[in-house]
Short mmCIF file of C-alpha atoms in Angstrom, two decimals:
data_model
loop_
_atom_site.label_atom_id
_atom_site.label_comp_id
_atom_site.label_asym_id
_atom_site.label_seq_id
_atom_site.Cartn_x
_atom_site.Cartn_y
_atom_site.Cartn_z
CA UNK G 1 16.60 -53.35 -140.49
CA UNK G 2 13.22 -52.03 -141.19
CA UNK G 3 13.16 -53.22 -144.80
CA UNK G 4 14.22 -57.00 -143.18
CA UNK G 5 11.00 -56.39 -140.89
CA UNK G 6 9.03 -55.31 -143.44
CA UNK G 7 9.90 -58.03 -145.93
CA UNK G 8 9.42 -60.73 -142.98
CA UNK G 9 6.00 -59.22 -142.36
CA UNK G 10 5.02 -59.36 -145.94
CA UNK G 11 6.25 -62.85 -146.33
CA UNK G 12 4.36 -63.96 -142.82
CA UNK G 13 1.27 -62.15 -144.66
CA UNK G 14 1.57 -64.20 -147.77
CA UNK G 15 2.23 -67.46 -145.63
CA UNK G 16 -0.92 -67.03 -143.67
CA UNK G 17 -3.08 -65.88 -146.32
CA UNK G 18 -2.29 -68.79 -148.17
CA UNK G 19 -2.93 -71.32 -145.12
CA UNK G 20 -6.14 -69.81 -144.57
CA UNK G 21 -7.15 -69.97 -148.26
CA UNK G 22 -6.70 -73.54 -147.99
CA UNK G 23 -7.13 -74.60 -144.37
CA UNK G 24 -10.15 -72.77 -143.78
CA UNK G 25 -12.23 -74.45 -146.93
CA UNK G 26 -10.78 -78.16 -146.38
CA UNK G 27 -11.47 -77.99 -142.81
CA UNK G 28 -15.00 -76.97 -143.28
CA UNK G 29 -15.30 -79.37 -146.11
CA UNK G 30 -14.29 -82.24 -143.42
CA UNK G 31 -16.57 -80.50 -140.69
CA UNK G 32 -19.51 -81.16 -143.42
CA UNK G 33 -18.49 -84.66 -144.07
CA UNK G 34 -18.23 -85.27 -140.53
CA UNK G 35 -21.49 -83.54 -140.05
CA UNK G 36 -23.43 -86.23 -142.49
CA UNK G 37 -22.01 -88.88 -140.07
CA UNK G 38 -23.23 -86.86 -137.16
CA UNK G 39 -26.74 -86.19 -138.21
CA UNK G 40 -26.82 -89.65 -139.60
CA UNK G 41 -26.17 -91.01 -136.06
CA UNK G 42 -28.21 -88.43 -134.36
CA UNK G 43 -31.20 -89.30 -136.18
CA UNK G 44 -30.98 -92.86 -136.08
CA UNK G 45 -30.17 -92.51 -132.30
CA UNK G 46 -33.43 -90.83 -132.23
CA UNK G 47 -34.92 -94.15 -133.59
CA UNK G 48 -32.91 -96.92 -131.76
CA UNK G 49 -29.81 -97.57 -129.86
CA UNK G 50 -29.14 -100.69 -132.07
CA UNK G 51 -29.34 -98.73 -135.14
CA UNK G 52 -26.65 -96.12 -134.03
CA UNK G 53 -24.70 -99.13 -133.09
CA UNK G 54 -25.17 -100.98 -136.32
CA UNK G 55 -24.76 -98.23 -138.66
CA UNK G 56 -21.70 -97.45 -137.07
CA UNK G 57 -20.03 -100.94 -137.42
CA UNK G 58 -21.09 -101.25 -140.88
CA UNK G 59 -19.48 -98.32 -141.74
CA UNK G 60 -16.04 -99.41 -140.68
CA UNK G 61 -16.21 -100.75 -144.21
CA UNK G 62 -16.37 -97.49 -146.29
CA UNK G 63 -13.54 -96.43 -143.57
CA UNK G 64 -11.39 -99.17 -144.37
CA UNK G 65 -11.83 -98.43 -148.24
CA UNK G 66 -11.03 -94.74 -147.80
CA UNK G 67 -8.07 -96.06 -146.37
CA UNK G 68 -6.84 -97.53 -149.47
CA UNK G 69 -8.14 -94.85 -151.76
CA UNK G 70 -6.99 -92.16 -149.47
CA UNK G 71 -3.40 -93.51 -149.50
CA UNK G 72 -3.38 -93.67 -153.22
CA UNK G 73 -5.06 -89.96 -153.56
CA UNK G 74 -2.63 -88.73 -150.87
CA UNK G 75 0.45 -89.92 -152.52
CA UNK G 76 -0.88 -88.68 -155.60
CA UNK G 77 -1.59 -85.38 -153.91
CA UNK G 78 2.41 -84.73 -153.21
CA UNK G 79 3.65 -85.41 -156.73
CA UNK G 80 0.65 -83.25 -157.87
CA UNK G 81 1.18 -80.39 -155.58
CA UNK G 82 5.29 -80.56 -156.62
CA UNK G 83 4.61 -80.74 -160.46
CA UNK G 84 1.98 -78.08 -159.75
CA UNK G 85 4.67 -75.90 -158.08
CA UNK G 86 7.08 -76.86 -160.91
CA UNK G 87 4.39 -75.56 -163.60
CA UNK G 88 4.07 -79.08 -165.35
CA UNK G 89 0.39 -79.01 -166.06
CA UNK G 90 0.41 -81.67 -168.76
CA UNK G 91 1.78 -83.97 -165.97
CA UNK G 92 -0.55 -82.80 -163.24
CA UNK G 93 -3.34 -84.00 -165.77
CA UNK G 94 -2.06 -87.34 -166.39
CA UNK G 95 -1.37 -87.95 -162.88
CA UNK G 96 -4.79 -86.91 -162.11
CA UNK G 97 -6.06 -89.64 -164.57
CA UNK G 98 -3.90 -92.08 -163.20
CA UNK G 99 -5.22 -91.40 -159.64
CA UNK G 100 -9.04 -91.93 -161.13
CA UNK G 101 -8.27 -95.11 -162.30
CA UNK G 102 -6.87 -96.46 -159.19
CA UNK G 103 -9.45 -95.33 -157.00
CA UNK G 104 -12.06 -96.59 -158.94
CA UNK G 105 -10.70 -100.02 -158.74
CA UNK G 106 -10.08 -99.88 -155.23
CA UNK G 107 -14.14 -98.93 -154.69
CA UNK G 108 -15.01 -101.56 -157.08
CA UNK G 109 -13.84 -104.26 -154.62
CA UNK G 110 -15.51 -102.80 -151.76
CA UNK G 111 -18.52 -102.38 -153.62
CA UNK G 112 -18.47 -106.21 -153.96
CA UNK G 113 -18.26 -106.99 -150.88
CA UNK G 114 -20.66 -104.78 -149.36
CA UNK G 115 -23.32 -105.99 -151.92
CA UNK G 116 -22.67 -109.86 -151.88
CA UNK G 117 -21.15 -110.95 -148.48
CA UNK G 118 -22.32 -108.13 -145.82
CA UNK G 119 -23.19 -110.63 -143.37
CA UNK G 120 -19.72 -111.86 -143.35
CA UNK G 121 -18.16 -108.44 -142.98
CA UNK G 122 -20.73 -107.27 -140.02
CA UNK G 123 -19.78 -110.63 -138.09
CA UNK G 124 -16.19 -109.55 -137.76
CA UNK G 125 -17.25 -106.68 -135.80
CA UNK G 126 -20.14 -107.83 -133.72
CA UNK G 127 -21.68 -111.63 -132.85
CA UNK G 128 -25.15 -109.74 -131.96
CA UNK G 129 -27.26 -111.01 -134.45
CA UNK G 130 -29.49 -107.98 -134.01
CA UNK G 131 -26.89 -105.57 -135.18
CA UNK G 132 -25.67 -108.05 -137.90
CA UNK G 133 -29.11 -108.00 -139.72
CA UNK G 134 -29.56 -104.18 -139.44
CA UNK G 135 -25.88 -103.78 -140.53
CA UNK G 136 -25.95 -106.12 -143.25
CA UNK G 137 -29.19 -104.50 -144.35
CA UNK G 138 -27.64 -101.25 -144.73
CA UNK G 139 -24.48 -102.24 -146.27
CA UNK G 140 -26.40 -103.80 -149.02
CA UNK G 141 -28.14 -100.54 -149.86
CA UNK G 142 -25.44 -98.15 -149.55
CA UNK G 143 -22.52 -100.08 -151.29
CA UNK G 144 -23.72 -98.36 -154.53
CA UNK G 145 -22.14 -95.18 -153.06
CA UNK G 146 -18.53 -96.60 -152.90
CA UNK G 147 -18.30 -96.36 -156.59
CA UNK G 148 -18.79 -92.44 -156.71
CA UNK G 149 -16.84 -91.36 -153.61
CA UNK G 150 -13.25 -92.22 -154.52
CA UNK G 151 -13.62 -90.33 -157.79
CA UNK G 152 -15.00 -87.57 -156.08
CA UNK G 153 -12.14 -87.26 -153.49
CA UNK G 154 -9.83 -87.35 -156.79
CA UNK G 155 -11.60 -83.96 -157.95
CA UNK G 156 -11.29 -82.63 -154.58
CA UNK G 157 -7.92 -82.97 -154.63
CA UNK G 158 -7.72 -81.23 -157.90
CA UNK G 159 -9.95 -78.08 -156.77
CA UNK G 160 -7.61 -77.69 -154.00
CA UNK G 161 -4.29 -77.10 -156.16
CA UNK G 162 -5.90 -75.05 -158.48
CA UNK G 163 -7.23 -72.77 -155.63
CA UNK G 164 -10.89 -73.82 -155.99
CA UNK G 165 -11.22 -75.48 -152.62
CA UNK G 166 -14.31 -73.15 -151.81
CA UNK G 167 -15.88 -74.95 -154.84
CA UNK G 168 -15.55 -78.27 -152.60
CA UNK G 169 -17.08 -76.39 -149.73
CA UNK G 170 -20.04 -75.40 -151.70
CA UNK G 171 -20.84 -79.26 -152.67
CA UNK G 172 -20.03 -80.54 -149.50
CA UNK G 173 -22.67 -78.09 -148.37
CA UNK G 174 -25.30 -78.81 -150.57
CA UNK G 175 -24.89 -82.60 -150.09
CA UNK G 176 -25.52 -82.01 -146.30
CA UNK G 177 -28.65 -80.25 -146.68
CA UNK G 178 -29.79 -82.88 -149.07
CA UNK G 179 -28.71 -85.77 -146.95
CA UNK G 180 -30.29 -84.06 -143.69
CA UNK G 181 -33.30 -83.29 -145.66
CA UNK G 182 -33.36 -87.06 -147.34
CA UNK G 183 -32.62 -88.56 -143.98
CA UNK G 184 -35.85 -87.08 -142.44
CA UNK G 185 -38.05 -88.25 -144.75
CA UNK G 186 -36.61 -91.60 -145.44
CA UNK G 187 -35.52 -92.54 -141.73
CA UNK G 188 -38.74 -91.65 -139.85
CA UNK G 189 -41.35 -91.81 -143.18
CA UNK G 190 -42.09 -87.96 -142.95
CA UNK G 191 -45.19 -86.88 -145.43
CA UNK G 192 -46.06 -90.48 -146.68
CA UNK G 193 -42.19 -91.27 -147.39
CA UNK G 194 -41.54 -95.01 -146.55
CA UNK G 195 -40.55 -95.60 -143.14
CA UNK G 196 -36.91 -97.29 -144.07
CA UNK G 197 -35.12 -96.65 -140.53
CA UNK G 198 -31.39 -97.25 -140.99
CA UNK G 199 -31.63 -97.95 -144.62
CA UNK G 200 -33.33 -94.78 -145.30
CA UNK G 201 -29.96 -93.39 -144.09
CA UNK G 202 -28.24 -95.62 -146.78
CA UNK G 203 -30.06 -94.23 -149.73
CA UNK G 204 -29.73 -90.85 -148.73
CA UNK G 205 -25.86 -91.27 -148.98
CA UNK G 206 -25.77 -92.85 -152.74
CA UNK G 207 -27.83 -90.14 -153.94
CA UNK G 208 -25.78 -87.51 -152.27
CA UNK G 209 -22.60 -89.11 -153.41
CA UNK G 210 -24.18 -89.11 -156.90
CA UNK G 211 -24.77 -85.53 -156.68
CA UNK G 212 -21.52 -84.67 -155.59
CA UNK G 213 -19.49 -86.50 -158.75
CA UNK G 214 -21.75 -84.98 -161.25
CA UNK G 215 -21.20 -81.79 -159.91
CA UNK G 216 -17.49 -82.33 -159.95
CA UNK G 217 -17.16 -83.51 -163.10
CA UNK G 218 -19.30 -80.46 -164.37
CA UNK G 219 -16.92 -77.98 -162.05
CA UNK G 220 -14.07 -79.66 -164.11
CA UNK G 221 -15.03 -78.82 -167.59
CA UNK G 222 -15.60 -74.81 -166.68
CA UNK G 223 -12.53 -72.42 -167.70
CA UNK G 224 -9.09 -73.54 -167.87
CA UNK G 225 -9.77 -76.48 -164.80
CA UNK G 226 -7.84 -79.58 -165.12
CA UNK G 227 -10.17 -82.50 -166.45
CA UNK G 228 -9.64 -85.90 -167.53
CA UNK G 229 -9.34 -86.86 -171.12
CA UNK G 230 -8.69 -90.22 -173.22
CA UNK G 231 -4.75 -89.27 -173.63
CA UNK G 232 -4.65 -89.03 -169.77
CA UNK G 233 -6.69 -92.27 -169.18
CA UNK G 234 -3.96 -93.76 -171.69
CA UNK G 235 -0.77 -92.56 -170.35
CA UNK G 236 1.58 -94.43 -168.35
CA UNK G 237 5.25 -93.82 -166.81
CA UNK G 238 7.03 -96.60 -165.00
CA UNK G 239 9.39 -93.97 -163.39
CA UNK G 240 6.50 -91.77 -162.13
CA UNK G 241 4.31 -94.92 -160.97
CA UNK G 242 7.16 -95.57 -158.89
CA UNK G 243 7.57 -92.46 -157.27
CA UNK G 244 3.74 -92.53 -156.83
CA UNK G 245 3.95 -95.78 -154.78
CA UNK G 246 7.29 -94.91 -153.31
CA UNK G 247 5.05 -92.12 -151.60
CA UNK G 248 1.53 -94.23 -151.51
CA UNK G 249 3.03 -97.46 -150.28
CA UNK G 250 4.53 -96.21 -146.74
CA UNK G 251 1.27 -93.74 -146.79
CA UNK G 252 -1.16 -96.89 -147.04
CA UNK G 253 0.98 -98.66 -144.54
CA UNK G 254 0.45 -96.11 -141.94
CA UNK G 255 -3.46 -95.66 -143.04
CA UNK G 256 -4.10 -99.47 -142.78
CA UNK G 257 -1.99 -99.31 -139.05
CA UNK G 258 -3.71 -96.70 -138.19
CA UNK G 259 -7.29 -97.38 -139.64
CA UNK G 260 -7.49 -101.24 -139.44
CA UNK G 261 -6.58 -100.13 -135.38
CA UNK G 262 -8.96 -97.96 -135.27
CA UNK G 263 -11.52 -100.50 -137.03
CA UNK G 264 -10.46 -102.90 -134.12
CA UNK G 265 -11.66 -100.28 -131.98
CA UNK G 266 -15.04 -101.19 -132.99
CA UNK G 267 -14.46 -104.86 -132.78
CA UNK G 268 -13.30 -104.56 -129.10
CA UNK G 269 -16.49 -102.20 -128.04
CA UNK G 270 -18.48 -104.34 -130.27
CA UNK G 271 -17.59 -107.61 -127.75
CA UNK G 272 -18.20 -105.23 -124.76
CA UNK G 273 -21.61 -104.72 -125.76
CA UNK G 274 -24.32 -102.43 -127.29
CA UNK G 275 -23.79 -99.63 -124.10
CA UNK G 276 -19.84 -99.47 -124.94
CA UNK G 277 -20.75 -99.40 -128.99
CA UNK G 278 -23.10 -96.75 -129.08
CA UNK G 279 -20.80 -94.41 -126.51
CA UNK G 280 -17.69 -95.27 -128.66
CA UNK G 281 -19.31 -94.30 -131.95
CA UNK G 282 -20.81 -91.09 -130.49
CA UNK G 283 -17.25 -90.35 -129.20
CA UNK G 284 -15.59 -90.92 -132.49
CA UNK G 285 -18.15 -88.80 -134.33
CA UNK G 286 -17.44 -86.11 -131.55
CA UNK G 287 -14.07 -86.39 -132.35
CA UNK G 288 -14.07 -86.06 -136.26
CA UNK G 289 -16.14 -82.80 -135.84
CA UNK G 290 -13.72 -81.28 -133.19
CA UNK G 291 -10.34 -82.36 -135.30
CA UNK G 292 -11.99 -80.86 -138.57
CA UNK G 293 -9.36 -77.85 -138.22
CA UNK G 294 -6.47 -79.64 -137.84
CA UNK G 295 -7.26 -81.69 -140.98
CA UNK G 296 -7.56 -78.59 -143.01
CA UNK G 297 -4.36 -77.37 -141.53
CA UNK G 298 -2.50 -80.64 -142.46
CA UNK G 299 -3.54 -80.88 -146.17
CA UNK G 300 -2.57 -77.04 -146.59
CA UNK G 301 0.70 -77.76 -145.04
CA UNK G 302 0.97 -80.69 -147.81
CA UNK G 303 0.36 -78.67 -150.80
CA UNK G 304 2.03 -75.00 -149.47
CA UNK G 305 5.58 -77.50 -148.29
CA UNK G 306 5.12 -79.48 -151.60
CA UNK G 307 5.17 -76.57 -153.76
CA UNK G 308 8.18 -74.76 -152.52
CA UNK G 309 9.69 -78.20 -152.53
CA UNK G 310 9.00 -78.91 -156.16
CA UNK G 311 10.71 -75.27 -157.17
CA UNK G 312 13.85 -76.34 -154.91
CA UNK G 313 12.97 -73.25 -152.57
CA UNK G 314 14.57 -75.84 -149.34
CA UNK G 315 15.00 -72.78 -146.94
CA UNK G 316 11.70 -71.32 -147.58
CA UNK G 317 10.15 -74.66 -147.21
CA UNK G 318 12.33 -75.17 -143.63
CA UNK G 319 10.42 -71.85 -142.54
CA UNK G 320 7.20 -72.99 -143.29
CA UNK G 321 7.87 -76.52 -141.56
CA UNK G 322 8.83 -74.48 -138.39
CA UNK G 323 5.85 -72.53 -138.45
CA UNK G 324 3.49 -75.37 -139.09
CA UNK G 325 5.08 -77.25 -135.83
CA UNK G 326 4.48 -74.33 -133.98
CA UNK G 327 0.37 -74.11 -135.17
CA UNK G 328 0.11 -77.59 -134.65
CA UNK G 329 0.46 -76.93 -130.72
CA UNK G 330 -2.36 -73.93 -130.72
CA UNK G 331 -4.34 -75.84 -132.58
CA UNK G 332 -4.19 -78.94 -130.32
CA UNK G 333 -4.61 -76.67 -127.42
CA UNK G 334 -7.90 -75.13 -129.06
CA UNK G 335 -9.18 -78.83 -129.71
CA UNK G 336 -8.55 -79.96 -126.29
CA UNK G 337 -10.23 -76.87 -124.77
CA UNK G 338 -13.26 -77.29 -127.10
CA UNK G 339 -14.00 -80.64 -126.26
CA UNK G 340 -13.70 -80.50 -122.53
CA UNK G 341 -16.36 -77.58 -122.82
CA UNK G 342 -18.87 -79.32 -125.29
CA UNK G 343 -17.81 -83.26 -124.39
CA UNK G 344 -20.51 -83.79 -121.64
CA UNK G 345 -23.54 -81.61 -123.52
CA UNK G 346 -23.28 -83.90 -126.31
CA UNK G 347 -24.72 -86.76 -124.15
CA UNK G 348 -28.11 -84.91 -124.00
CA UNK G 349 -28.73 -85.32 -127.74
CA UNK G 350 -28.73 -89.12 -127.68
CA UNK G 351 -31.63 -91.82 -126.63
CA UNK G 352 -29.02 -93.91 -124.44
CA UNK G 353 -29.20 -96.00 -121.58
CA UNK G 354 -27.86 -94.61 -118.31
CA UNK G 355 -25.01 -97.29 -118.41
CA UNK G 356 -24.24 -95.75 -121.97
CA UNK G 357 -24.32 -92.61 -121.19
CA UNK G 358 -21.91 -92.70 -118.19
CA UNK G 359 -19.46 -94.40 -120.67
CA UNK G 360 -19.83 -91.53 -123.03
CA UNK G 361 -19.19 -88.86 -120.49
CA UNK G 362 -16.24 -90.06 -119.38
CA UNK G 363 -14.61 -91.27 -123.04
CA UNK G 364 -15.46 -87.64 -124.23
CA UNK G 365 -13.57 -86.11 -121.14
CA UNK G 366 -10.58 -88.69 -122.22
CA UNK G 367 -10.93 -87.64 -125.80
CA UNK G 368 -9.52 -84.16 -125.17
CA UNK G 369 -6.08 -85.43 -124.41
CA UNK G 370 -6.57 -87.48 -127.30
CA UNK G 371 -7.32 -84.73 -129.64
CA UNK G 372 -4.35 -82.50 -128.57
CA UNK G 373 -1.84 -85.44 -129.32
CA UNK G 374 -3.55 -86.38 -132.59
CA UNK G 375 -3.72 -82.73 -133.92
CA UNK G 376 -0.18 -82.39 -133.62
CA UNK G 377 0.65 -85.73 -135.15
CA UNK G 378 -1.90 -85.03 -138.08
CA UNK G 379 -0.19 -81.34 -138.73
CA UNK G 380 3.55 -82.50 -138.87
CA UNK G 381 3.49 -86.28 -139.57
CA UNK G 382 0.65 -86.60 -141.83
CA UNK G 383 1.18 -83.01 -143.44
CA UNK G 384 4.96 -81.56 -143.49
CA UNK G 385 6.60 -84.76 -143.87
CA UNK G 386 4.99 -86.42 -146.78
CA UNK G 387 5.45 -83.11 -148.53
CA UNK G 388 8.63 -84.04 -149.21
CA UNK G 389 8.53 -87.60 -149.55
CA UNK G 390 8.73 -88.74 -145.88
CA UNK G 391 5.88 -90.73 -145.23
CA UNK G 392 7.64 -93.88 -143.57
CA UNK G 393 7.67 -92.42 -140.09
CA UNK G 394 3.86 -92.26 -140.13
CA UNK G 395 3.87 -95.82 -140.70
CA UNK G 396 6.25 -97.09 -137.98
CA UNK G 397 5.22 -94.83 -135.44
CA UNK G 398 1.54 -96.16 -135.84
CA UNK G 399 2.70 -99.59 -135.97
CA UNK G 400 4.55 -99.57 -132.68
CA UNK G 401 2.21 -97.38 -130.82
CA UNK G 402 -0.84 -98.67 -132.11
CA UNK G 403 0.00 -102.41 -132.79
CA UNK G 404 2.58 -102.88 -130.22
CA UNK G 405 1.33 -101.14 -127.49
CA UNK G 406 -2.51 -99.86 -127.21
CA UNK G 407 -4.01 -102.61 -129.16
CA UNK G 408 -2.64 -105.48 -127.37
CA UNK G 409 -3.09 -104.01 -124.12
CA UNK G 410 -6.98 -103.07 -124.98
CA UNK G 411 -7.26 -106.72 -126.63
CA UNK G 412 -6.16 -108.34 -123.30
CA UNK G 413 -8.35 -106.09 -121.49
CA UNK G 414 -11.14 -106.89 -123.37
CA UNK G 415 -10.87 -111.39 -124.02
CA UNK G 416 -8.44 -112.16 -121.07
CA UNK G 417 -8.46 -110.01 -118.07
CA UNK G 418 -12.10 -108.37 -118.31
CA UNK G 419 -11.27 -104.97 -117.47
CA UNK G 420 -13.64 -102.34 -117.09
CA UNK G 421 -15.15 -100.89 -120.21
CA UNK G 422 -13.51 -97.59 -119.43
CA UNK G 423 -9.86 -99.06 -118.96
CA UNK G 424 -10.06 -100.83 -122.13
CA UNK G 425 -11.19 -97.48 -124.16
CA UNK G 426 -8.31 -95.31 -122.54
CA UNK G 427 -5.81 -97.96 -123.36
CA UNK G 428 -7.21 -98.34 -126.89
CA UNK G 429 -6.94 -94.45 -127.74
CA UNK G 430 -3.47 -94.06 -126.15
CA UNK G 431 -1.73 -94.59 -129.10
CA UNK G 432 -1.82 -91.03 -130.22
CA UNK G 433 -0.35 -89.88 -126.70
CA UNK G 434 2.51 -92.45 -127.16
CA UNK G 435 3.48 -91.07 -130.37
CA UNK G 436 3.94 -87.51 -129.56
CA UNK G 437 7.46 -87.42 -127.90
CA UNK G 438 9.13 -88.80 -130.82
CA UNK G 439 7.96 -86.26 -133.62
CA UNK G 440 10.27 -83.58 -133.01
CA UNK G 441 13.57 -85.32 -132.92
CA UNK G 442 12.49 -86.73 -136.37
CA UNK G 443 11.06 -83.15 -137.79
CA UNK G 444 14.82 -82.12 -136.97
CA UNK G 445 16.37 -84.55 -139.19
CA UNK G 446 14.60 -82.61 -142.30
CA UNK G 447 14.13 -85.76 -144.47
CA UNK G 448 11.34 -84.43 -145.83
CA UNK G 449 13.65 -81.82 -147.63
CA UNK G 450 13.51 -83.32 -151.04
CA UNK G 451 11.84 -82.37 -154.65
CA UNK G 452 10.41 -85.16 -156.02
CA UNK G 453 9.49 -84.11 -159.43
CA UNK G 454 11.07 -85.66 -162.76
CA UNK G 455 12.21 -83.92 -165.99
CA UNK G 456 10.40 -84.91 -169.25
CA UNK G 457 8.43 -87.23 -167.34
CA UNK G 458 5.51 -86.72 -169.91
#
């Protein structure tokens, strides 16, 4: 009995050691990425309310682009984790090169749209001429960064698999500091630099994305790290490509259903006025900052469970899945508490009208309930389930919760019944809470316990 307890204790220690080695760096990286957006918003918010609102709406284009590239990279990550656990390094390299090609193709489409038709994109989100003009100019300036960011995400994925997640954190730290410094000079025109306003934030984003990509490429050529080569770019397997899209397409469906729904939030708030848009934009940034930990744990869950499934260690994977369920509730509760405490303080850091500030405080308080549900959904549905190929559930749950419930009510409240802004906002963000009761019954079916690797796939 004592030996069994000792084995269990050792196994738990190994579990949490691996989780922390993944979740903490990935969570920190998510935090740093969110901080880049937060510092941009804070500096623009000290400039004018219209500037922060316009850039927030314009950044919905990059957000949608990342939904497409994130689904492909995320689907590839599931396969990469399982082949990595299996020890098939050639297949890992080939898949890595394939993901880079898809990511670059997606990025180019959005670069072209933002560069050549930015006014058309902005009119989707707002009818206000001032916001359209500022946002379109920002989009044209920031569009080049899209070509770099998708490929960088592929490199970050490989770093996590190789146990080098701390390297991606270091890159994010440097890019954050560089972005803040450049923003200070280019937004406000400090020390003789041109005062570019919102466009200054765009140019700093282009520069730091380029720095991150160059650093990732250099890092991949050190030691025994996986890096692309000509043979990898020429490689193609119809079977493995089908495996990839069997996972990536449901993830894309889920990402689009959730992301376009989230983008619809900006559309709805944009039609409720500048006060509502600014308050909702700042609330969204606060949510991004708070939920970085659960995103890190979700990514860690996908990698850890995926490696076990690639080795056919199904019983151990089941134990890991149960632990991640418990962890998700604890993390959700912590996120909820933090937002309740810090939420009202956030309002003091922005130059807002009294109406916008009142909206912001109430939105932040409601967001405490939102982030609890979001944390649980993210760890289990976006981490554990896809690790073994069960990616369809997320798409279905998002479709019904968002597109059949919260968004129709919010749209009716905005354009038909003209309900108060706060009522529309609460309805709009109720989707994560609606999804919560259905997760555990799905988990207990164990549809996520699958080995997705193939023999001789090279």
